[in-house]
Amino acid sequence: PKGMRKVIRKSGTETLLRIMLEGKKEKVVMKAWQTLASQLNLQ
């Protein structure tokens, strides 16, 4: 709903919710980024 998107944008979680709604493919991408980031932090 359009009203819901306004609330999401105000709370700053629009990107997070979009990733959740777009499904498993996006979650896999995020997981890969998190894994890469943690590996870089360990070095």
CSV table of N, CA and C in Angstrom, one decimal:
chain,number,residue,atom,x,y,z
A,1,PRO,N,0.8,-1.2,0.0
A,1,PRO,CA,0.0,0.0,0.0
A,1,PRO,C,0.9,1.3,0.0
A,2,LYS,N,0.4,2.3,-0.6
A,2,LYS,CA,1.1,3.6,-0.7
A,2,LYS,C,1.4,4.2,0.6
A,3,GLY,N,0.4,4.1,1.5
A,3,GLY,CA,0.5,4.7,2.8
A,3,GLY,C,1.6,4.0,3.6
A,4,MET,N,1.7,2.7,3.4
A,4,MET,CA,2.7,1.9,4.1
A,4,MET,C,4.1,2.3,3.7
A,5,ARG,N,4.3,2.5,2.4
A,5,ARG,CA,5.6,2.9,1.9
A,5,ARG,C,6.1,4.2,2.5
A,6,LYS,N,5.1,5.1,2.8
A,6,LYS,CA,5.5,6.4,3.4
A,6,LYS,C,6.0,6.1,4.8
A,7,VAL,N,5.4,5.3,5.6
A,7,VAL,CA,5.8,5.0,6.9
A,7,VAL,C,7.1,4.3,6.9
A,8,ILE,N,7.3,3.4,6.0
A,8,ILE,CA,8.6,2.7,5.9
A,8,ILE,C,9.7,3.6,5.6
A,9,ARG,N,9.5,4.6,4.7
A,9,ARG,CA,10.5,5.5,4.3
A,9,ARG,C,10.9,6.4,5.5
A,10,LYS,N,9.9,6.8,6.2
A,10,LYS,CA,10.2,7.6,7.4
A,10,LYS,C,11.0,6.9,8.5
A,11,SER,N,10.7,5.6,8.6
A,11,SER,CA,11.4,4.8,9.7
A,11,SER,C,12.8,4.4,9.2
A,12,GLY,N,13.1,4.6,7.9
A,12,GLY,CA,14.4,4.2,7.4
A,12,GLY,C,14.6,2.8,7.1
A,13,THR,N,13.5,2.0,7.1
A,13,THR,CA,13.7,0.5,6.9
A,13,THR,C,13.2,0.1,5.5
A,14,GLU,N,13.0,1.1,4.6
A,14,GLU,CA,12.5,0.8,3.3
A,14,GLU,C,13.4,-0.2,2.5
A,15,THR,N,14.7,0.0,2.6
A,15,THR,CA,15.6,-0.9,1.9
A,15,THR,C,15.5,-2.3,2.4
A,16,LEU,N,15.5,-2.4,3.8
A,16,LEU,CA,15.4,-3.7,4.4
A,16,LEU,C,14.2,-4.5,4.1
A,17,LEU,N,13.0,-3.7,4.1
A,17,LEU,CA,11.8,-4.4,3.8
A,17,LEU,C,11.7,-4.8,2.3
A,18,ARG,N,12.3,-3.9,1.5
A,18,ARG,CA,12.3,-4.3,0.0
A,18,ARG,C,13.1,-5.5,-0.2
A,19,ILE,N,14.2,-5.7,0.5
A,19,ILE,CA,15.0,-6.9,0.3
A,19,ILE,C,14.2,-8.1,0.8
A,20,MET,N,13.5,-8.0,1.9
A,20,MET,CA,12.7,-9.1,2.4
A,20,MET,C,11.6,-9.4,1.4
A,21,LEU,N,11.0,-8.4,0.8
A,21,LEU,CA,9.8,-8.7,-0.1
A,21,LEU,C,10.3,-9.3,-1.4
A,22,GLU,N,11.5,-8.9,-1.8
A,22,GLU,CA,12.0,-9.3,-3.1
A,22,GLU,C,12.5,-10.8,-3.1
A,23,GLY,N,12.6,-11.3,-1.9
A,23,GLY,CA,12.8,-12.8,-1.7
A,23,GLY,C,14.2,-13.3,-1.5
A,24,LYS,N,14.3,-14.6,-1.8
A,24,LYS,CA,15.5,-15.3,-1.4
A,24,LYS,C,16.7,-14.9,-2.2
A,25,LYS,N,16.5,-14.5,-3.4
A,25,LYS,CA,17.7,-14.1,-4.2
A,25,LYS,C,18.4,-12.9,-3.5
A,26,GLU,N,17.6,-11.9,-3.1
A,26,GLU,CA,18.2,-10.7,-2.4
A,26,GLU,C,18.8,-11.1,-1.1
A,27,LYS,N,18.2,-12.0,-0.4
A,27,LYS,CA,18.8,-12.5,0.9
A,27,LYS,C,20.1,-13.2,0.7
A,28,VAL,N,20.2,-13.9,-0.4
A,28,VAL,CA,21.5,-14.6,-0.7
A,28,VAL,C,22.6,-13.5,-1.0
A,29,VAL,N,22.2,-12.5,-1.7
A,29,VAL,CA,23.1,-11.4,-2.0
A,29,VAL,C,23.6,-10.8,-0.7
A,30,MET,N,22.7,-10.5,0.2
A,30,MET,CA,23.0,-9.8,1.4
A,30,MET,C,23.9,-10.7,2.3
A,31,LYS,N,23.6,-12.0,2.3
A,31,LYS,CA,24.4,-13.0,3.0
A,31,LYS,C,25.8,-13.0,2.5
A,32,ALA,N,26.0,-13.0,1.1
A,32,ALA,CA,27.3,-13.0,0.5
A,32,ALA,C,28.1,-11.7,0.9
A,33,TRP,N,27.4,-10.6,0.9
A,33,TRP,CA,28.0,-9.3,1.3
A,33,TRP,C,28.5,-9.4,2.8
A,34,GLN,N,27.7,-9.9,3.6
A,34,GLN,CA,28.0,-10.0,5.1
A,34,GLN,C,29.2,-11.0,5.2
A,35,THR,N,29.2,-12.1,4.5
A,35,THR,CA,30.3,-13.0,4.6
A,35,THR,C,31.6,-12.4,4.1
A,36,LEU,N,31.5,-11.7,3.0
A,36,LEU,CA,32.7,-11.0,2.4
A,36,LEU,C,33.2,-9.9,3.4
A,37,ALA,N,32.3,-9.2,4.0
A,37,ALA,CA,32.7,-8.1,4.9
A,37,ALA,C,33.4,-8.7,6.2
A,38,SER,N,32.8,-9.8,6.7
A,38,SER,CA,33.4,-10.4,7.9
A,38,SER,C,34.8,-11.0,7.6
A,39,GLN,N,35.0,-11.5,6.3
A,39,GLN,CA,36.3,-12.0,5.9
A,39,GLN,C,37.3,-10.9,5.9
A,40,LEU,N,36.9,-9.7,5.3
A,40,LEU,CA,37.8,-8.6,5.2
A,40,LEU,C,38.2,-8.1,6.6
A,41,ASN,N,37.2,-8.1,7.5
A,41,ASN,CA,37.4,-7.6,8.9
A,41,ASN,C,38.4,-8.5,9.6
A,42,LEU,N,38.4,-9.8,9.3
A,42,LEU,CA,39.3,-10.8,10.0
A,42,LEU,C,40.7,-10.5,9.5
A,43,GLN,N,40.9,-10.1,8.3
A,43,GLN,CA,42.2,-9.8,7.8
A,43,GLN,C,42.7,-8.4,8.3
